[in-house]
GROMACS .gro file of C-alpha atoms in nm:
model
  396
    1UNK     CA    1   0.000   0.000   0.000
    2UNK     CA    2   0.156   0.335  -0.103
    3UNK     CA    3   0.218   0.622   0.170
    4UNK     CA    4  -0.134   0.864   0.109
    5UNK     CA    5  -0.006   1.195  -0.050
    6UNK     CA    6   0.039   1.497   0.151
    7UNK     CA    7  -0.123   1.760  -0.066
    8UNK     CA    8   0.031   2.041   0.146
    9UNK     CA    9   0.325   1.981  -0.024
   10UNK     CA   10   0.211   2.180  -0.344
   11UNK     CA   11   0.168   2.504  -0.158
   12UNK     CA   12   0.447   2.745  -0.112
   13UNK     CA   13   0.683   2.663   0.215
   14UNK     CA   14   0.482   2.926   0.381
   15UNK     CA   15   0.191   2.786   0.330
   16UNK     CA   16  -0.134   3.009   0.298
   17UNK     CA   17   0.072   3.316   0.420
   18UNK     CA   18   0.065   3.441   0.134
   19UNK     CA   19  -0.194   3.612  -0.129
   20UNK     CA   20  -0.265   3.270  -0.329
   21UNK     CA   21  -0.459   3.301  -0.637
   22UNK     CA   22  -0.627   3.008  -0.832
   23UNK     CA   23  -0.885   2.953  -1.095
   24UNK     CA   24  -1.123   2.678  -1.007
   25UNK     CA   25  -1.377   2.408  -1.220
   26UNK     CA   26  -1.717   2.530  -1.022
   27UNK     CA   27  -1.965   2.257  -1.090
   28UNK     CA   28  -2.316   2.294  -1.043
   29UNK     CA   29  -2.477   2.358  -0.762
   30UNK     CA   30  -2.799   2.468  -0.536
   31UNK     CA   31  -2.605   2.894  -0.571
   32UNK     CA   32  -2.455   2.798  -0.913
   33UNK     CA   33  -2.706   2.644  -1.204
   34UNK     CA   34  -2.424   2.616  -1.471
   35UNK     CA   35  -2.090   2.537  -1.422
   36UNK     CA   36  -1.791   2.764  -1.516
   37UNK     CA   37  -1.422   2.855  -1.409
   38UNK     CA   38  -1.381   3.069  -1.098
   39UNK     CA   39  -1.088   3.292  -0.967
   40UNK     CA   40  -1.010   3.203  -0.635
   41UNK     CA   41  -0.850   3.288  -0.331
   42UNK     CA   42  -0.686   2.976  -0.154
   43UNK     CA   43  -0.712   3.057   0.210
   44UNK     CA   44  -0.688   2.764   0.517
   45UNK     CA   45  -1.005   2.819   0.570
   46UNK     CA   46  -1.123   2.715   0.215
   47UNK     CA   47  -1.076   2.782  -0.146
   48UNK     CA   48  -1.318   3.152  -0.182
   49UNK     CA   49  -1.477   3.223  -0.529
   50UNK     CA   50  -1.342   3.550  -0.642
   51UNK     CA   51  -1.592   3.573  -0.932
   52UNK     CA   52  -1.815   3.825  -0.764
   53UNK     CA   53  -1.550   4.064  -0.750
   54UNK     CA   54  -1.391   3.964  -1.087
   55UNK     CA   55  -1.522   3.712  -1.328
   56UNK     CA   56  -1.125   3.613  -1.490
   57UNK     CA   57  -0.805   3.652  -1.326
   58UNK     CA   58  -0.659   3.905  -1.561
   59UNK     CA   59  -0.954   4.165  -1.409
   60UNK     CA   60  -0.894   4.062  -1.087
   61UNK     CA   61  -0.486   4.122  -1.144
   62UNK     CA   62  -0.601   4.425  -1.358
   63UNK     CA   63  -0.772   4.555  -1.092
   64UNK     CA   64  -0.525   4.538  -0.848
   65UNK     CA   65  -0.675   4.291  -0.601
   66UNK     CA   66  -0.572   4.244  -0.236
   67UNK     CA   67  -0.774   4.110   0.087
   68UNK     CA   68  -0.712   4.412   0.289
   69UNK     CA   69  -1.078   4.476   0.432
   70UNK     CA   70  -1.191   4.189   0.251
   71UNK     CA   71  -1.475   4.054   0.449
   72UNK     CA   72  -1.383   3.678   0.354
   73UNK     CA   73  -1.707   3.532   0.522
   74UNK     CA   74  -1.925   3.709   0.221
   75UNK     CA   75  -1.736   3.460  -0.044
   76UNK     CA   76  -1.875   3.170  -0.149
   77UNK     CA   77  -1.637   2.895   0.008
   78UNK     CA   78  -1.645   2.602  -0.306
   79UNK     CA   79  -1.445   2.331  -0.054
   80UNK     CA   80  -1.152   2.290   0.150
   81UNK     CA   81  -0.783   2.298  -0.056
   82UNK     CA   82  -0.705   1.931   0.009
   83UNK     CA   83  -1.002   1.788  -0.126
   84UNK     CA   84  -1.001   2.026  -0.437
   85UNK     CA   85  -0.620   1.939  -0.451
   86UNK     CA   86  -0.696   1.560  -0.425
   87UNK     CA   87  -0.946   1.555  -0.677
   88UNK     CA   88  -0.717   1.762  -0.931
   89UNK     CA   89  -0.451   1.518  -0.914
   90UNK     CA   90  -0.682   1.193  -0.924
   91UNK     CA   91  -0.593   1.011  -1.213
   92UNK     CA   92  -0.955   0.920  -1.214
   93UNK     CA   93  -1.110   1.267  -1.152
   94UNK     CA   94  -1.414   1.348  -1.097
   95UNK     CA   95  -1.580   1.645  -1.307
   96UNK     CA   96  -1.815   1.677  -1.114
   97UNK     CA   97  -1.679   1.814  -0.819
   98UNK     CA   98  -1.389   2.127  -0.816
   99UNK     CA   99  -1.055   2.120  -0.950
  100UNK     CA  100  -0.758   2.305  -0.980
  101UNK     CA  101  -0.716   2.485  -1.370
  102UNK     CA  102  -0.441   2.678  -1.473
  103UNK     CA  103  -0.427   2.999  -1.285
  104UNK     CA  104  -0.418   3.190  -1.571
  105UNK     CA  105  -0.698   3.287  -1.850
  106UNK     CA  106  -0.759   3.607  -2.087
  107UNK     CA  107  -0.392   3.723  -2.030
  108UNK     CA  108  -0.155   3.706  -2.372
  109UNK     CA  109   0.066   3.373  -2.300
  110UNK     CA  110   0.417   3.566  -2.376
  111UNK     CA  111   0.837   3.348  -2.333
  112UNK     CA  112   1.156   3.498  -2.325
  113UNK     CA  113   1.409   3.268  -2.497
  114UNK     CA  114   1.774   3.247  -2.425
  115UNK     CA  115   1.767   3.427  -2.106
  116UNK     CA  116   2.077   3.275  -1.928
  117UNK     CA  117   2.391   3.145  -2.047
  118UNK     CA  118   2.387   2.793  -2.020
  119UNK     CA  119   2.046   2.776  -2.186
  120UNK     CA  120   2.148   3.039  -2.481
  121UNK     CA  121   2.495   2.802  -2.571
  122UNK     CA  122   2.265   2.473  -2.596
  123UNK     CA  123   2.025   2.695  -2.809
  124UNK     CA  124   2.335   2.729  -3.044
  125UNK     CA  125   2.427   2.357  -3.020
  126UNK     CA  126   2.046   2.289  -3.100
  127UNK     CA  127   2.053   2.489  -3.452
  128UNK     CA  128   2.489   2.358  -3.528
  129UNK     CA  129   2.319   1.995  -3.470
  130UNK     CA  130   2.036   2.094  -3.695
  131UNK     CA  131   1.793   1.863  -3.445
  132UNK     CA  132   2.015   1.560  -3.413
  133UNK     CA  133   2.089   1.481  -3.049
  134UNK     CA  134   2.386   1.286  -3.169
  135UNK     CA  135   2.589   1.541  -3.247
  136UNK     CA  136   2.520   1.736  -2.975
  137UNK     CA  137   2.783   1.566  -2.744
  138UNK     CA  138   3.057   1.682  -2.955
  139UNK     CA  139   2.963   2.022  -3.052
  140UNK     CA  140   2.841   2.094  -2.732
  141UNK     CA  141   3.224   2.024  -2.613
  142UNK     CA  142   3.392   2.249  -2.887
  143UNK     CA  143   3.124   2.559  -2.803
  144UNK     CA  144   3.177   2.532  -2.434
  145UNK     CA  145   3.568   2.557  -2.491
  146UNK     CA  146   3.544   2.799  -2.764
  147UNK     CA  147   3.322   3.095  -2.589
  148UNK     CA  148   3.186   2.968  -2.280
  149UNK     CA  149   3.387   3.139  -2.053
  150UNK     CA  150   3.404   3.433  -2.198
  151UNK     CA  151   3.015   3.496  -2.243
  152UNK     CA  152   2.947   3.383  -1.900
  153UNK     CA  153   3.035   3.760  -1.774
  154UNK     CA  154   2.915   3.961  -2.022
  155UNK     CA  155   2.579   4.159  -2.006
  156UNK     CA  156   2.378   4.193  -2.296
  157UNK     CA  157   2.373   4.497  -2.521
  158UNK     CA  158   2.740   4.625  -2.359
  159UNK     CA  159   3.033   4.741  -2.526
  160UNK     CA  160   3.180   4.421  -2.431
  161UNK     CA  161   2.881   4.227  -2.543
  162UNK     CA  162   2.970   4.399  -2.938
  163UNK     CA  163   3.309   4.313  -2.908
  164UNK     CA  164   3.248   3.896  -2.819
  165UNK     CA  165   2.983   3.940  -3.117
  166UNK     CA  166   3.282   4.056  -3.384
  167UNK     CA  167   3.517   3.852  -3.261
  168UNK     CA  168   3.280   3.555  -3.295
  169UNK     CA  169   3.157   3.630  -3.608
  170UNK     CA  170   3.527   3.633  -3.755
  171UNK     CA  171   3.558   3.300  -3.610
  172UNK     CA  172   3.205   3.178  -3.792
  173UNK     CA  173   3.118   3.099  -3.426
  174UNK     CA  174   2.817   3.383  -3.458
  175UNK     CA  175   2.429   3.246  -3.412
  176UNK     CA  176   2.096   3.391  -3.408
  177UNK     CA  177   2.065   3.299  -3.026
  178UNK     CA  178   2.378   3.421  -2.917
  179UNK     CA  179   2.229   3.742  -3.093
  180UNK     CA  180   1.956   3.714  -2.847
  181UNK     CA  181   2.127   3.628  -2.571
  182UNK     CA  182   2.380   3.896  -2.539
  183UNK     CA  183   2.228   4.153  -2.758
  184UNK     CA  184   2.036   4.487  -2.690
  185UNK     CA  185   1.684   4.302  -2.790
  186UNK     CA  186   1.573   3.995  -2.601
  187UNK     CA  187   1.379   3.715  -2.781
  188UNK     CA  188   0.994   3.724  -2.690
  189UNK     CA  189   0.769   3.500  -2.849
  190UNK     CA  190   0.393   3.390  -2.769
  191UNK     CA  191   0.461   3.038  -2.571
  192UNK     CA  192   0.057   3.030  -2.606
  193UNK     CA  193  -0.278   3.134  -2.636
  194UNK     CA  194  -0.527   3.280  -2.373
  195UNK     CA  195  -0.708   3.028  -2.210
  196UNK     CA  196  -0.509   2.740  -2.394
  197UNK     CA  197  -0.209   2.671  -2.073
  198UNK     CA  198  -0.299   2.339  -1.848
  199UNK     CA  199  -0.269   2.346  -1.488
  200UNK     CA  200  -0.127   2.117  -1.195
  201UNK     CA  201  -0.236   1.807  -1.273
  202UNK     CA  202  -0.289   1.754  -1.611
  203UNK     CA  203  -0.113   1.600  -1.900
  204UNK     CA  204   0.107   1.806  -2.092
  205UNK     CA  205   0.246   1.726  -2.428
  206UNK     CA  206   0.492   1.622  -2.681
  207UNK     CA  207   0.443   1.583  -3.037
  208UNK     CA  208   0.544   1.209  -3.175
  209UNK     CA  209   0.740   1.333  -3.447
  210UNK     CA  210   0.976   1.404  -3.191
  211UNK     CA  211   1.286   1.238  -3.003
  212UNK     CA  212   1.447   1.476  -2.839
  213UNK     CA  213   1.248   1.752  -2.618
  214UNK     CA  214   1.240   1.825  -2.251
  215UNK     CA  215   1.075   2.063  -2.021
  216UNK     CA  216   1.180   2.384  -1.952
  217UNK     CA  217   1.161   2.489  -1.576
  218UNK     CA  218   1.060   2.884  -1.562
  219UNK     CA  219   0.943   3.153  -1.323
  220UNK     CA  220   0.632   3.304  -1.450
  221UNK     CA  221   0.580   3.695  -1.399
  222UNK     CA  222   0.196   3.778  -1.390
  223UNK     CA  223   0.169   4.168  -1.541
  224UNK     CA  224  -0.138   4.391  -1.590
  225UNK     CA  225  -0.210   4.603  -1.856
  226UNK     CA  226  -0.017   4.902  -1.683
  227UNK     CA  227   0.303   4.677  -1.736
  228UNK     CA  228   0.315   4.636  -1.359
  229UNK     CA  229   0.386   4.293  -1.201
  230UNK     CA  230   0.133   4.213  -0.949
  231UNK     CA  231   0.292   3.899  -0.881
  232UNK     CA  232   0.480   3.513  -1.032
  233UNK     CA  233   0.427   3.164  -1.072
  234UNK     CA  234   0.553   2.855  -1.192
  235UNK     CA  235   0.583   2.745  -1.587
  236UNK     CA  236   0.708   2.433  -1.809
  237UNK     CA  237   0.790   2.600  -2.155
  238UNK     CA  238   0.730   2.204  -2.293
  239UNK     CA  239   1.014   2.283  -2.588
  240UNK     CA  240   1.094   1.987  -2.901
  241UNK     CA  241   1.445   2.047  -2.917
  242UNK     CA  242   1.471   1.846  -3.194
  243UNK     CA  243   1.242   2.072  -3.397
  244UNK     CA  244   1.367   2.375  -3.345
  245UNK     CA  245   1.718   2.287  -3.378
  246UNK     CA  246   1.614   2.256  -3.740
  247UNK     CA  247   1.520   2.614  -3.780
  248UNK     CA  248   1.414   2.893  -3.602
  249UNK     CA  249   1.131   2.919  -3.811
  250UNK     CA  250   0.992   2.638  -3.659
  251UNK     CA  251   0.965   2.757  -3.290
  252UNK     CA  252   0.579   2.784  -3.335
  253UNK     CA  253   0.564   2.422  -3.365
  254UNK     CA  254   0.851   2.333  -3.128
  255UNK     CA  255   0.647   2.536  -2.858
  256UNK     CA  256   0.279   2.619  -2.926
  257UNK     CA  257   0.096   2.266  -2.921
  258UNK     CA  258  -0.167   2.104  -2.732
  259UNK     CA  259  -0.090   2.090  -2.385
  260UNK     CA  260   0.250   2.238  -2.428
  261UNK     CA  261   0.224   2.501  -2.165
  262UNK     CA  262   0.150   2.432  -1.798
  263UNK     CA  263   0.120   2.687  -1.522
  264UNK     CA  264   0.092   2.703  -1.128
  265UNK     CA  265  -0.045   2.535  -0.926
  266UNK     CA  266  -0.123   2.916  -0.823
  267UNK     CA  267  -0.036   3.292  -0.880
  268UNK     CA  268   0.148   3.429  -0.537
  269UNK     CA  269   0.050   3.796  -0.577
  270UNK     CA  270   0.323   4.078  -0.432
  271UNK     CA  271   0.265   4.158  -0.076
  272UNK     CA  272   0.450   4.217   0.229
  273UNK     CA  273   0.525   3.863   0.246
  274UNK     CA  274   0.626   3.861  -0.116
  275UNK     CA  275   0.788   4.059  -0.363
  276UNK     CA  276   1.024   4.146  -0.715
  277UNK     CA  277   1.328   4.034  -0.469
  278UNK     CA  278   1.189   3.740  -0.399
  279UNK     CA  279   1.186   3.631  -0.767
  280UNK     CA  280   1.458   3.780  -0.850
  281UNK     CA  281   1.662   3.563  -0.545
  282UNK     CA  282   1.465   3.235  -0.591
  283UNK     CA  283   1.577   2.923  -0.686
  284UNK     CA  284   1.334   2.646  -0.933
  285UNK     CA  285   1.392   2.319  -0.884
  286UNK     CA  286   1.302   2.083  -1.168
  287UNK     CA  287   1.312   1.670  -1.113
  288UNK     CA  288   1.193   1.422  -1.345
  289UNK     CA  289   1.098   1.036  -1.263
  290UNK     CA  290   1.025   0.774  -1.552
  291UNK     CA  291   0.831   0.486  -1.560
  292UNK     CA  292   1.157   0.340  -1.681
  293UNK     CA  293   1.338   0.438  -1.336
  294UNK     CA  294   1.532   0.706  -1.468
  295UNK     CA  295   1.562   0.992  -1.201
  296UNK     CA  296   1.665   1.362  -1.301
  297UNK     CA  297   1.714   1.646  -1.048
  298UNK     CA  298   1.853   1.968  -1.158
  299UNK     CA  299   1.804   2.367  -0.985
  300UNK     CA  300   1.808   2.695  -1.163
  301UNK     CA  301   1.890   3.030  -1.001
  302UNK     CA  302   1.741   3.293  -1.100
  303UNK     CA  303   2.034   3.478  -0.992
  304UNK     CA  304   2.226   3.366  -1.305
  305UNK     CA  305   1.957   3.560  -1.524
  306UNK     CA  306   2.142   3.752  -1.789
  307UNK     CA  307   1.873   4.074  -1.826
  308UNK     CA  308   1.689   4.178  -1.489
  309UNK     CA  309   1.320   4.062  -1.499
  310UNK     CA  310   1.192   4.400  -1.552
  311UNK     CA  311   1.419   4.446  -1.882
  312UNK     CA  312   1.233   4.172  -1.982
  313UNK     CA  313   0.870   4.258  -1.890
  314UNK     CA  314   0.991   4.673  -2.033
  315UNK     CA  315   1.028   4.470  -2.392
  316UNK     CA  316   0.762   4.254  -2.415
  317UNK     CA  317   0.519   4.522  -2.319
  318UNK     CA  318   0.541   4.886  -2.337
  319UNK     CA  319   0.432   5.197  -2.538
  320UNK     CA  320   0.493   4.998  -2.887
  321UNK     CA  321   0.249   4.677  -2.790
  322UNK     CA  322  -0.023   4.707  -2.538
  323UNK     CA  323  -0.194   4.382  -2.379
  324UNK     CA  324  -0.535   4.547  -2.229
  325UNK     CA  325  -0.583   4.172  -2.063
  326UNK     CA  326  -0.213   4.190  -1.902
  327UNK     CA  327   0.054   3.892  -1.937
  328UNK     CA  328   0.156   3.595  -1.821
  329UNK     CA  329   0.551   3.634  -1.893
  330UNK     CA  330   0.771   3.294  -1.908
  331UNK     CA  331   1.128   3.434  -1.823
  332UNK     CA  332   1.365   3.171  -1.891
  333UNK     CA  333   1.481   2.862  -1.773
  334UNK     CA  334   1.891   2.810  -1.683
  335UNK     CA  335   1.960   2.470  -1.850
  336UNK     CA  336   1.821   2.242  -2.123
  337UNK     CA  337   1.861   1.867  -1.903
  338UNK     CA  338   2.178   1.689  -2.097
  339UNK     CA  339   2.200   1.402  -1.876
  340UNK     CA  340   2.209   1.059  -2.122
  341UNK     CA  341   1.899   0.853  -2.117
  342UNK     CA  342   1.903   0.590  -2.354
  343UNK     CA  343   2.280   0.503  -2.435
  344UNK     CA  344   2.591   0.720  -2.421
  345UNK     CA  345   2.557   1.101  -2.577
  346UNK     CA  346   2.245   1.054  -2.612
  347UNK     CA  347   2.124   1.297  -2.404
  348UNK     CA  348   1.794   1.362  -2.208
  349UNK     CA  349   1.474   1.314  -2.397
  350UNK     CA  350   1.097   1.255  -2.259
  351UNK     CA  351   0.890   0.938  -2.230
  352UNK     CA  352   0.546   0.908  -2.206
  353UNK     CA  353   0.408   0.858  -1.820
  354UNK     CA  354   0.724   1.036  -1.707
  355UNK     CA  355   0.601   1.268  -1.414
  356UNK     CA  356   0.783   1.636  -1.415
  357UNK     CA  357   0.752   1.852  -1.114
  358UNK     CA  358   0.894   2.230  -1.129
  359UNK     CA  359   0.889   2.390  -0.741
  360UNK     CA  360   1.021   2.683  -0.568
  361UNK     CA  361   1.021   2.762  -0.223
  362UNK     CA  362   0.806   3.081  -0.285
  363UNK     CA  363   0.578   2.932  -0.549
  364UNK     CA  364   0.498   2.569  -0.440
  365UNK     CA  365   0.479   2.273  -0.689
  366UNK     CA  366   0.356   2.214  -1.065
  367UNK     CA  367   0.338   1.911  -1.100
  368UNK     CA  368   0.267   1.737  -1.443
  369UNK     CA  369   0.277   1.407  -1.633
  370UNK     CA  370   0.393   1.377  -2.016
  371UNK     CA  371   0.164   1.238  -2.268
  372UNK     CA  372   0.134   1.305  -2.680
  373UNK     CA  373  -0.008   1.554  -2.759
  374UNK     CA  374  -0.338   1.428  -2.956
  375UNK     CA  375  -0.357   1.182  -2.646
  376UNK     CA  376  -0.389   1.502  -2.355
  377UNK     CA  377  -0.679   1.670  -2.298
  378UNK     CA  378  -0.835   1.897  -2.584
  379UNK     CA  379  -0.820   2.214  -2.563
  380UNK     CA  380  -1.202   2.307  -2.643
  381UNK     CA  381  -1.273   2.602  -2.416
  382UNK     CA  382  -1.154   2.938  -2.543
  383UNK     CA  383  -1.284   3.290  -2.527
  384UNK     CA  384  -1.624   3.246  -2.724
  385UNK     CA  385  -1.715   2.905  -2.439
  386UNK     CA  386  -1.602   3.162  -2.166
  387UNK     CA  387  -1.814   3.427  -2.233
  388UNK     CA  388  -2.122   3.250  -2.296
  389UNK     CA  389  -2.026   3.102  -1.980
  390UNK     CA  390  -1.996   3.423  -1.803
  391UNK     CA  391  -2.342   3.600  -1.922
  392UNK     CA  392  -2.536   3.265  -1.838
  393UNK     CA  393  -2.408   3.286  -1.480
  394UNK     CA  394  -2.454   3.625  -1.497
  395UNK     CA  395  -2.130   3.760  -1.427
  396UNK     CA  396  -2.078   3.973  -1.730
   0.00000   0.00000   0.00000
């Protein structure tokens, strides 16, 4: 008989200290007729619906929300956490009652690639290996020696940063990430689409053309439409390395597919017991386990990050592009995994069932399991579902 799971153990270290927010499955009910997705505050006391005050989490994170002179008692409380949080991890779960979904909805779903070292010289081993993971060994050996050490201490955009690119490109060393790693403009792409990311708990997913992918392990900025961040969370940037190693040009379908982009478990918004420091100072632990037995445990620092995280949120949006729904902001993950799973230099590669769980001490747990993608859940309810939604439970 396996130990019972303690389902504390996907909250932050603090536990409900902090400002927690969720979205929710609300089934029907006796108060509710239809059923619908709920923002919610996660309290010990229960899990609150938010949806009186704000029917989406981008409002509610629009709007500025705290729970100072809240009068909690005048939410509807839709359960306790632990029996939401069982029921969202139950491989047999029940649809009927509340679940956990990804915390975020309407915002614009927006990455920033190549954001640390480490990550940016595999990008350029990716596109020199043109997608195939056996030469990656070797090239990834000759790039390290090469320029490693002397891009580890630059910062983008310098004078310095100019120099490394001329000398490099005399050397036919010069890539398109190492353009965007320690150039003046940062990569940012659209990892997804509103309402599209998957949550704690559910499947997320590779494509089966591919043979070499992995997750990618990120801190998640939450910003409003003011470009203020209100607060962070956890991401897996699912990435086919294998795909995009082929060509840039393929990055939409290296990173945008079904189920590729998972978020949580919840949004910790900025408060006294939380802030930009806190993210900037954090480490995110990734660790992998296979049905196969392999075990992978890696940790990135944030304090590694080549471009502060509000250079990053100042490019993606600003006076040239406007999100009037806010973003959810994917800034970066330290390493690719290299360790060999399958045979020597063969590097690290996903198998289906394998169970991937990205934590932080500030954030809590996401905590995933890898399927193909046409074998997840579909994605079937976008804007047009949620708004009918809302004006039939009249909260529009």
């Amino acid at each position: 008989m396996s130990n019972p799971i303690d389902y504390l153990q996907f909250l932050p270290q603090d536990g409900f200290t902090g400002t927690l927010i969720g979205r929710v499955w609300s089934p029907s009910s006796a108060t509710q007729k239809i059923a619908g997705p709920s923002p919610v505050l996660i309290t010990q006391k229960g899990v609150l619906d938010l949806a009186s005050i704000a029917p989406t989490c981008a409002e509610l994170i629009n709007h500025g929300f705290n729970t100072e002179g809240l009068d909690l008692s005048r939410l509807e409380n839709l359960g306790n956490y632990v029996d939401i949080m069982e029921n969202t991890l139950s491989a047999q779960r029940k649809h009927d009652l509340p679940h956990f979904l990804s915390p975020v909805d309407l915002q614009a779903i927006k990455a920033c690639g190549v954001t640390f070292v480490v990550s940016m010289l595999e990008r350029v081993i990716e596109e020199r290996a043109a997608g195939d993971v056996k030469k990656a060994e070797e090239i990834r050996g000759k790039i390290a020696a090469r320029i490693g050490a002397d891009i580890s201490s630059v910062k983008p955009g310098s004078e310095k940063a100019e120099e490394l690119k001329n000398a490099l490109m005399a050397e036919g060393l010069w890539s398109q990430y190492l353009e965007v790693g320690i150039g003046p403009y940062a990569e940012v792409f659209t990892k997804s689409q509103p309402l599209s990311s998957v949550g704690i708990g559910a499947e997320v997913g590779i494509l089966t053309v591919s043979s070499w992918n992995n997750p990618e392990p990120e801190t998640v900025l939450l910003v409003d439409a003011n470009a203020k961040v209100a607060g962070a969370t956890l991401g897996n940037d699912v990435n086919l390395r294998d795909i995009e190693g082929r060509s840039a040009l393929l990055l939409g379908k290296a990173k945008d597919n079904n189920a590729s982009c998972s978020i949580g478990p919840f949004i910790r918004l900025f408060d006294k017991t939380f802030g930009i420091e806190d993210v900037r100072n954090q480490d995110v632990a990734l660790t992998i386990e296979g049905e196969d037995g392999f075990k992978l445990a890696e940790v990135s620092r944030m304090k590694k990050i080549s471009r502060d995280l509000l250079d990053l949120v100042s490019q993606t949006i600003n006076e040239n592009h406007q999100y009037p729904d806010g973003i959810a902001l994917f800034t970066g993950t330290l390493f690719a995994p290299t360790q060999d799973r399958g045979g020597h230099g063969m590097g690290f590669t996903h198998k289906i069932g394998d169970v991937v769980r990205i934590s932080s001490e500030k954030l809590g747990v996401l905590q995933n399991r890898v399927a193909y993608c046409h074998q997840a859940s579909k994605w079937e309810f976008g804007i047009s579902a949620l708004m009918k939604n809302l004006a039939q439970r009249g909260l529009l």
